[in-house]
Tab-separated table of C-alpha atoms in Angstrom:
chain	number	residue	atom	x	y	z
V	118	MET	CA	58.193	-3.365	55.560
V	119	ARG	CA	59.152	-1.030	58.412
V	120	PHE	CA	61.392	-2.616	61.067
V	121	LYS	CA	60.295	-2.328	64.703
V	122	CYS	CA	62.681	-2.694	67.620
V	123	GLY	CA	62.446	-1.828	71.306
V	124	PHE	CA	62.561	-2.856	74.950
V	125	VAL	CA	59.859	-4.412	77.138
V	126	SER	CA	60.046	-4.809	80.928
V	127	ILE	CA	58.101	-7.617	82.615
V	128	ILE	CA	57.243	-6.594	86.182
V	129	GLY	CA	54.972	-7.799	88.968
V	130	ARG	CA	54.890	-9.312	92.424
V	131	PRO	CA	56.858	-12.510	93.107
V	132	ASN	CA	55.666	-15.784	91.605
V	133	VAL	CA	53.120	-14.434	89.093
V	134	GLY	CA	54.822	-16.158	86.149
V	135	LYS	CA	57.138	-13.486	84.701
V	136	SER	CA	59.990	-15.884	83.922
V	137	THR	CA	57.630	-18.465	82.428
V	138	LEU	CA	56.234	-15.727	80.186
V	139	LEU	CA	59.707	-14.762	78.970
V	140	ASN	CA	60.615	-18.380	78.196
V	141	LYS	CA	57.332	-18.949	76.331
V	142	MET	CA	57.693	-15.800	74.221
V	143	LEU	CA	61.226	-16.821	73.235
V	144	ASP	CA	60.377	-20.520	72.742
V	145	GLU	CA	63.566	-21.102	74.726
V	146	LYS	CA	64.326	-21.739	78.398
V	147	ILE	CA	66.790	-19.028	79.419
V	148	THR	CA	65.541	-18.128	82.888
V	149	ILE	CA	64.795	-20.444	85.771
V	150	VAL	CA	61.345	-21.032	87.225
V	151	SER	CA	59.901	-22.607	90.354
V	152	ASN	CA	56.725	-22.397	92.398
V	153	LYS	CA	58.553	-20.397	95.080
V	154	PRO	CA	58.564	-16.583	95.094
V	155	ASN	CA	61.746	-14.611	94.398
V	156	THR	CA	63.351	-17.319	92.275
V	157	THR	CA	64.561	-14.625	89.851
V	158	ARG	CA	67.176	-12.408	91.482
V	159	THR	CA	68.360	-10.142	88.667
V	160	ASN	CA	67.206	-8.584	85.410
V	161	ILE	CA	67.635	-10.956	82.475
V	162	LYS	CA	67.337	-9.934	78.820
V	163	GLY	CA	65.827	-12.219	76.201
V	164	VAL	CA	65.704	-11.260	72.517
V	165	LYS	CA	62.983	-12.344	70.094
V	166	THR	CA	63.725	-11.498	66.449
V	167	GLY	CA	61.342	-11.825	63.511
V	168	GLU	CA	61.360	-10.736	59.882
V	169	ASN	CA	60.302	-7.176	60.667
V	170	TYR	CA	60.820	-6.842	64.430
V	171	GLN	CA	63.094	-7.361	67.409
V	172	ILE	CA	61.625	-7.440	70.929
V	173	ILE	CA	64.130	-7.132	73.788
V	174	LEU	CA	62.366	-8.509	76.862
V	175	ILE	CA	63.603	-7.884	80.407
V	176	ASP	CA	62.561	-10.386	83.067
V	177	THR	CA	62.775	-8.754	86.497
V	178	PRO	CA	62.752	-9.936	90.120
V	179	GLY	CA	59.407	-9.824	91.889
V	180	ILE	CA	58.707	-6.498	93.577
V	181	HIS	CA	58.173	-7.170	97.275
V	182	ASN	CA	58.782	-5.783	100.761
V	183	ALA	CA	62.557	-6.105	100.821
V	184	LYS	CA	64.464	-6.223	104.106
V	185	ASP	CA	68.045	-7.443	103.585
V	186	LYS	CA	70.558	-6.102	101.064
V	187	ILE	CA	70.100	-8.780	98.415
V	188	ASN	CA	66.327	-8.305	98.339
V	189	ARG	CA	66.592	-4.518	98.261
V	190	LEU	CA	68.915	-4.788	95.268
V	191	MET	CA	66.534	-7.225	93.562
V	192	VAL	CA	63.654	-4.758	93.840
V	193	GLN	CA	65.828	-1.844	92.728
V	194	ASN	CA	66.923	-3.798	89.631
V	195	ALA	CA	63.290	-4.341	88.703
V	196	LEU	CA	62.455	-0.649	89.117
V	197	ASP	CA	65.559	0.467	87.217
V	198	SER	CA	64.398	-1.506	84.172
V	199	LEU	CA	61.573	1.009	83.647
V	200	ASP	CA	64.032	3.767	82.776
V	201	MET	CA	64.974	2.214	79.438
V	202	VAL	CA	61.890	0.481	78.032
V	203	ASP	CA	59.192	1.336	75.507
V	204	ILE	CA	56.539	-1.002	76.940
V	205	VAL	CA	55.803	-2.450	80.383
V	206	TYR	CA	53.986	-5.721	80.991
V	207	PHE	CA	52.447	-5.675	84.478
V	208	VAL	CA	51.758	-9.326	85.249
V	209	VAL	CA	49.115	-10.281	87.819
V	210	GLU	CA	47.048	-13.341	88.665
V	211	PRO	CA	43.242	-13.674	88.553
V	212	GLY	CA	41.869	-12.793	91.975
V	213	GLU	CA	44.995	-10.863	92.957
V	214	LEU	CA	44.552	-8.795	96.093
V	215	ILE	CA	45.334	-5.111	95.807
V	216	GLY	CA	47.802	-5.112	98.681
V	217	LYS	CA	50.795	-2.929	99.528
V	218	GLU	CA	53.087	-4.485	96.898
V	219	THR	CA	50.556	-4.110	94.071
V	220	LEU	CA	49.730	-0.545	95.121
V	221	PHE	CA	53.436	0.310	95.164
V	222	ILE	CA	53.853	-0.997	91.604
V	223	LEU	CA	50.792	0.940	90.428
V	224	GLU	CA	52.154	4.144	91.959
V	225	VAL	CA	55.451	3.598	90.125
V	226	LEU	CA	53.610	2.950	86.843
V	227	LYS	CA	51.664	6.205	87.178
V	228	LYS	CA	54.937	8.004	86.446
V	229	TYR	CA	55.831	5.759	83.504
V	230	GLN	CA	55.171	7.430	80.131
V	231	GLY	CA	55.359	4.435	77.769
V	232	LYS	CA	52.757	1.846	76.807
V	233	LYS	CA	51.358	-0.167	79.712
V	234	TYR	CA	49.925	-3.683	79.325
V	235	LEU	CA	48.020	-5.421	82.119
V	236	LEU	CA	48.565	-9.163	81.682
V	237	ILE	CA	46.354	-11.425	83.761
V	238	ASN	CA	48.373	-14.630	83.789
V	239	LYS	CA	47.470	-18.221	84.727
V	240	ILE	CA	44.100	-17.879	82.997
V	241	ASP	CA	44.230	-21.636	82.330
V	242	LYS	CA	43.677	-22.184	86.063
V	243	SER	CA	40.924	-19.605	86.500
V	244	THR	CA	37.778	-18.188	84.894
V	245	LYS	CA	37.116	-15.282	82.544
V	246	SER	CA	34.869	-13.590	85.114
V	247	LYS	CA	37.604	-13.709	87.761
V	248	ALA	CA	40.043	-12.094	85.312
V	249	ILE	CA	37.534	-9.327	84.532
V	250	ILE	CA	36.985	-8.628	88.249
V	251	THR	CA	40.760	-8.377	88.772
V	252	ALA	CA	41.157	-5.974	85.842
V	253	ASN	CA	38.309	-3.777	87.082
V	254	LYS	CA	39.872	-3.557	90.558
V	255	ILE	CA	43.243	-2.509	89.129
V	256	PHE	CA	41.690	0.024	86.718
V	257	LYS	CA	40.294	1.905	89.723
V	258	TYR	CA	43.894	2.853	90.503
V	259	LEU	CA	45.431	3.064	87.009
V	260	GLU	CA	44.310	2.603	83.420
V	261	PHE	CA	46.320	0.486	80.994
V	262	ASP	CA	46.596	0.605	77.207
V	263	TYR	CA	45.674	-3.069	76.946
V	264	VAL	CA	44.301	-5.774	79.206
V	265	LEU	CA	45.024	-9.309	78.066
V	266	PRO	CA	44.305	-12.621	79.819
V	267	VAL	CA	47.167	-14.998	79.116
V	268	SER	CA	48.628	-18.300	80.142
V	269	ALA	CA	52.416	-18.255	79.975
V	270	LEU	CA	52.422	-21.965	80.782
V	271	LYS	CA	49.921	-23.044	78.114
V	272	GLY	CA	50.687	-20.333	75.560
V	273	ILE	CA	47.183	-18.844	75.596
V	274	ASN	CA	47.097	-15.412	73.859
V	275	ILE	CA	50.902	-15.253	73.615
V	276	ASP	CA	50.776	-14.757	69.826
V	277	LYS	CA	48.283	-11.935	70.318
V	278	LEU	CA	50.572	-10.366	72.911
V	279	ILE	CA	53.498	-10.494	70.480
V	280	ASP	CA	51.400	-8.893	67.712
V	281	LEU	CA	50.290	-6.046	69.999
V	282	THR	CA	53.862	-5.504	71.171
V	283	ILE	CA	55.231	-5.299	67.620
V	284	ARG	CA	52.576	-2.740	66.739
V	285	ASP	CA	53.589	-0.513	69.689
V	286	LEU	CA	57.352	-0.763	69.271
V	287	PRO	CA	59.129	2.228	67.706
V	288	GLU	CA	60.636	2.088	64.232
V	289	ASN	CA	64.285	1.391	64.822
V	290	TYR	CA	67.340	-0.463	63.608
V	291	LYS	CA	67.983	-4.003	64.771
V	292	ILE	CA	70.138	-3.950	67.918
V	293	PHE	CA	71.182	-7.614	68.153
V	294	ASP	CA	72.058	-10.243	65.537
V	295	ASN	CA	69.313	-12.641	64.477
V	296	ASP	CA	70.748	-15.586	66.454
V	297	TYR	CA	71.239	-13.592	69.688
V	298	ILE	CA	68.893	-14.878	72.410
V	299	THR	CA	70.102	-13.606	75.788
V	300	ASP	CA	72.676	-11.487	77.575
V	301	ILE	CA	73.246	-14.174	80.218
V	302	PRO	CA	76.930	-15.178	80.454
V	303	GLU	CA	77.547	-18.906	80.101
V	304	LYS	CA	78.770	-19.335	83.690
V	305	PHE	CA	75.781	-17.470	85.108
V	306	LEU	CA	73.354	-19.577	83.079
V	307	ILE	CA	74.927	-22.819	84.331
V	308	ALA	CA	74.783	-21.604	87.950
V	309	GLU	CA	71.128	-20.610	87.531
V	310	PHE	CA	70.162	-24.047	86.206
V	311	VAL	CA	71.686	-25.556	89.341
V	312	ARG	CA	69.941	-23.037	91.609
V	313	GLU	CA	66.616	-23.798	89.941
V	314	GLN	CA	66.790	-27.418	91.091
V	315	ILE	CA	67.677	-26.349	94.634
V	316	PHE	CA	64.452	-24.300	94.663
V	317	LYS	CA	62.459	-27.210	93.289
V	318	LEU	CA	63.847	-29.931	95.565
V	319	LEU	CA	64.356	-28.150	98.882
V	320	LYS	CA	61.859	-26.446	101.147
V	321	ASP	CA	61.746	-23.621	103.654
V	322	GLU	CA	64.690	-21.269	103.975
V	323	VAL	CA	67.497	-23.258	102.315
V	324	PRO	CA	66.909	-22.094	98.688
V	325	TYR	CA	66.801	-18.439	99.759
V	326	ASP	CA	70.029	-18.832	101.714
V	327	THR	CA	71.804	-20.281	98.675
V	328	VAL	CA	73.903	-18.795	95.910
V	329	VAL	CA	75.576	-20.834	93.167
V	330	GLU	CA	78.897	-19.882	91.597
V	331	CYS	CA	80.068	-21.570	88.396
V	332	GLU	CA	83.833	-21.720	88.767
V	333	LEU	CA	84.935	-23.627	85.675
V	334	VAL	CA	83.660	-24.377	82.178
V	335	GLU	CA	85.749	-26.398	79.735
V	336	ASP	CA	85.073	-27.994	76.359
V	337	LYS	CA	86.549	-31.468	76.790
V	338	SER	CA	85.630	-32.386	73.217
V	339	SER	CA	83.204	-31.283	70.508
V	340	ASP	CA	80.356	-33.047	72.309
V	341	LEU	CA	81.355	-32.888	75.999
V	342	LEU	CA	81.238	-29.856	78.308
V	343	TYR	CA	82.785	-30.005	81.784
V	344	THR	CA	81.620	-27.561	84.428
V	345	SER	CA	82.149	-27.158	88.170
V	346	CYS	CA	79.878	-25.189	90.516
V	347	SER	CA	80.002	-24.280	94.193
V	348	ILE	CA	76.735	-24.140	96.126
V	349	ILE	CA	77.217	-21.522	98.840
V	350	ILE	CA	74.971	-21.593	101.911
V	351	SER	CA	74.702	-19.449	105.030
V	352	ARG	CA	74.879	-21.979	107.866
V	353	ASP	CA	76.563	-25.279	108.671
V	354	SER	CA	73.209	-26.782	109.642
V	355	GLN	CA	72.001	-26.436	106.041
V	356	LYS	CA	74.822	-28.531	104.600
V	357	ALA	CA	73.322	-31.864	105.650
V	358	ILE	CA	69.952	-30.867	104.154
V	359	LEU	CA	71.560	-29.907	100.866
V	360	LEU	CA	73.615	-33.082	100.661
V	361	GLY	CA	70.806	-35.396	101.755
V	362	LYS	CA	71.142	-38.931	103.111
V	363	HIS	CA	74.122	-40.632	101.447
V	364	GLY	CA	74.407	-37.584	99.155
V	365	ARG	CA	71.131	-38.353	97.398
V	366	THR	CA	69.789	-34.789	97.338
V	367	ILE	CA	72.830	-33.157	95.804
V	368	LYS	CA	73.094	-35.995	93.286
V	369	GLU	CA	69.486	-35.381	92.231
V	370	ILE	CA	70.132	-31.628	91.968
V	371	GLY	CA	73.112	-32.358	89.732
V	372	LYS	CA	71.214	-34.886	87.618
V	373	ARG	CA	68.285	-32.556	86.917
V	374	ALA	CA	70.494	-29.531	86.262
V	375	ARG	CA	72.697	-31.552	83.921
V	376	GLU	CA	69.698	-32.743	81.898
V	377	ASN	CA	68.491	-29.164	81.394
V	378	LEU	CA	71.974	-27.968	80.494
V	379	GLU	CA	72.311	-30.722	77.899
V	380	LYS	CA	69.034	-29.621	76.302
V	381	PHE	CA	70.218	-26.012	76.186
V	382	PHE	CA	73.772	-26.579	74.929
V	383	GLY	CA	73.032	-29.610	72.755
V	384	VAL	CA	76.051	-31.576	74.059
V	385	LYS	CA	76.816	-33.954	76.910
V	386	VAL	CA	77.549	-32.183	80.204
V	387	TYR	CA	79.665	-33.375	83.132
V	388	LEU	CA	78.683	-31.380	86.212
V	389	ASP	CA	80.660	-31.287	89.462
V	390	LEU	CA	78.954	-29.770	92.527
V	391	TRP	CA	80.606	-28.643	95.778
V	392	VAL	CA	79.108	-27.161	98.941
V	393	LYS	CA	80.617	-24.210	100.841
V	394	VAL	CA	79.429	-22.398	103.977
V	395	VAL	CA	79.790	-18.598	104.008
V	396	ASN	CA	78.036	-16.917	106.908
V	397	ASN	CA	75.781	-13.996	105.924
V	398	TRP	CA	76.800	-14.046	102.245
V	399	GLN	CA	73.638	-12.042	101.386
V	400	GLU	CA	75.295	-8.875	102.745
V	401	LYS	CA	78.677	-9.368	101.033
V	402	ASP	CA	79.319	-7.577	97.752
V	403	GLU	CA	81.431	-10.351	96.216
V	404	TYR	CA	78.454	-12.736	96.329
V	405	LEU	CA	75.952	-10.106	95.227
V	406	LYS	CA	78.133	-9.613	92.150
V	407	ILE	CA	77.803	-13.320	91.383
V	408	GLN	CA	74.046	-12.762	91.225
V	409	ARG	CA	74.600	-9.761	88.902
V	410	LEU	CA	73.106	-7.435	91.472
V	411	LEU	CA	76.134	-5.130	91.662
């Protein structure tokens, strides 16, 4: 049986379910999700290997109208992913408006020479007719090789998507070992699991003004992992919000992050969290590097 191997970029506006799609296709949680836009800040590779195929999926930040340096780099990372892939998944929602961000993505995709899939996600919360209307609107601007309604959350049509992808991948040698799942460094993964809970528990601007740095990871024993993370925020006024009354908020962030880390690593995790204030960290290269944006 011929072996197929290649790269797939998952692109779209913020909060359309790109990270949820990656996790579902891998049957593994490697990238964080929340109901807030721009949760994903950098390109993340996930590798799905079967008997006769290897799909290297790239989850990208949402393409949006970027103003500050961190957001401009996020968008550029997403666009750069198109230079190296064999297939692009353009993820939209049923009823999506064809606004400036969508039009920008479609203009970029007009220049892309590989296979293009239009994935209409969150079909479990919508209707077939609404998905068809959305596809017809988008096809007025650009035609795609496939249109597929999916639900990344419920797994609807994910197997079909994988089958189509395998068929379109080039014949190639396997790039990664069978047990390789992601290119995410251990420290970055731990920091992201903490940041995910900040997005889920806090409102307004605080999550977007936050970066998490994992400073220490140690195996204390065969079944205990110790890790320490700093939560870096932009303003002193945000520190009380992050800590919460009697420290309840940061304790809950730590508890939820620890539970997810224990599921991922399969061992007990001791997680220490600290809070630091760094004014305007979004414009400083040392903190952009933490987010793998430089």
